[in-house]
Short mmCIF file of C-alpha atoms in Angstrom, two decimals:
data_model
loop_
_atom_site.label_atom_id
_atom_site.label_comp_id
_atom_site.label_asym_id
_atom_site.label_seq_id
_atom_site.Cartn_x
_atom_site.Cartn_y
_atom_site.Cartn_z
CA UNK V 1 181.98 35.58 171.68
CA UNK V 2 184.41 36.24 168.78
CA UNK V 3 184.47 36.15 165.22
CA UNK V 4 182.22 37.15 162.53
CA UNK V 5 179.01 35.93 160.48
CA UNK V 6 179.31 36.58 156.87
CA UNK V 7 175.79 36.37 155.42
CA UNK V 8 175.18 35.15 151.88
CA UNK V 9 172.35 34.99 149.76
CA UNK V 10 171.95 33.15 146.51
CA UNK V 11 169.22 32.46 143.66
CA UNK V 12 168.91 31.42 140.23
CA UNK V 13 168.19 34.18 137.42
CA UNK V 14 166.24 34.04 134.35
CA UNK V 15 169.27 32.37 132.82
CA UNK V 16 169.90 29.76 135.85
CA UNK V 17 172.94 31.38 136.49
CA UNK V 18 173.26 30.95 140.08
CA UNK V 19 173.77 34.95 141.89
CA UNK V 20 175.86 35.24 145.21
CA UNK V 21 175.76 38.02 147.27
CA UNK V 22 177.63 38.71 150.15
CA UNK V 23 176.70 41.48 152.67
CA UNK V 24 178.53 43.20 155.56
CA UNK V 25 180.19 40.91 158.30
CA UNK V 26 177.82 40.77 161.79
CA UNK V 27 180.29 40.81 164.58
CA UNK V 28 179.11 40.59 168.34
CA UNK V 29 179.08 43.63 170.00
CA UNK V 30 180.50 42.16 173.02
CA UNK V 31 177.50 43.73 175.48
CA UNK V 32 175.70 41.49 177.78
CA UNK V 33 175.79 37.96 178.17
CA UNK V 34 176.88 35.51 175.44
CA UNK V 35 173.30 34.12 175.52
CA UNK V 36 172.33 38.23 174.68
CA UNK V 37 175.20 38.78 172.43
CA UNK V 38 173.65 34.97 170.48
CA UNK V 39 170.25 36.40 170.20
CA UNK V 40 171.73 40.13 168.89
CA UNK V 41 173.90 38.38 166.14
CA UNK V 42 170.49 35.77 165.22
CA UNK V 43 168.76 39.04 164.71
CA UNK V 44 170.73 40.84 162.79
CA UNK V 45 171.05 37.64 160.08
CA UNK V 46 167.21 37.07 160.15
CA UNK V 47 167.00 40.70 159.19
CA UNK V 48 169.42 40.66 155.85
CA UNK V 49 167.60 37.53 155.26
CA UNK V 50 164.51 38.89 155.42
CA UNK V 51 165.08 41.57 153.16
CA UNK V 52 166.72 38.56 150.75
CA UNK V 53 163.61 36.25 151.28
CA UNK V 54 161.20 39.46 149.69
CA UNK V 55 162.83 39.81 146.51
CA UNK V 56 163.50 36.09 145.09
CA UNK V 57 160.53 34.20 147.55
CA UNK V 58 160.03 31.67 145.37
CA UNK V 59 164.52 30.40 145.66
CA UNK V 60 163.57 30.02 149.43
CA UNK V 61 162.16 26.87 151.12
CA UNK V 62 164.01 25.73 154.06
CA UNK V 63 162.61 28.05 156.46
CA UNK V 64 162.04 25.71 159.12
CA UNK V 65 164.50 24.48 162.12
CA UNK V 66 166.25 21.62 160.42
CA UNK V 67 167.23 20.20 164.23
CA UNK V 68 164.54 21.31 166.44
CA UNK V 69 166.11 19.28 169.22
CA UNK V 70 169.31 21.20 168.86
CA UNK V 71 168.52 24.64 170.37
CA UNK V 72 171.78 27.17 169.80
CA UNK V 73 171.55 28.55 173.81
CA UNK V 74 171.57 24.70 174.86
CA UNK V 75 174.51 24.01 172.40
CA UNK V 76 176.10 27.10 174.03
CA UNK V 77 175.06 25.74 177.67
CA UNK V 78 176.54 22.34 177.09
CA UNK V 79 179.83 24.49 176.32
CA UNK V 80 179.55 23.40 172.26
CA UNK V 81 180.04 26.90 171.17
CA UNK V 82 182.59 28.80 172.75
#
């Protein structure tokens, strides 16, 4: 794998002024399989999120799978994601 994740958060203040922030870039770390280095990067986003989710919960509400039938290591598999 190659390339990097840029995560962004976003909510609305008192004012409805809509607040973006961007955090450091999650690059793979090129150990293990890409399956491994998948899983590593989906980690480390779930965790900034995380942190993101705790201080504005009430901005988030699509915490579900939107595609449950569209699993990333089976897009990876079928050679969708290089």
């Amino acid at each position: 794998l190659d390339g990097l994740v840029l995560p962004l958060s976003s909510y609305y203040d008192h004012d409805g002024v809509l607040v973006m922030t961007f955090f450091e870039p999650i690059s793979p770390s090129g150990n293990g399989s890409k399956e491994d280095q998948v899983k590593e990067i989906t980690q480390k986003i779930a965790k900034v999120f995380e942190r993101e989710v705790k201080k504005n919960p009430q901005d988030w509400h699509m915490l579900q799978r939107v595609w449950p039938d569209v699993l990333p290591i089976t897009r990876i598999n079928q050679g969708l994601v290089n």
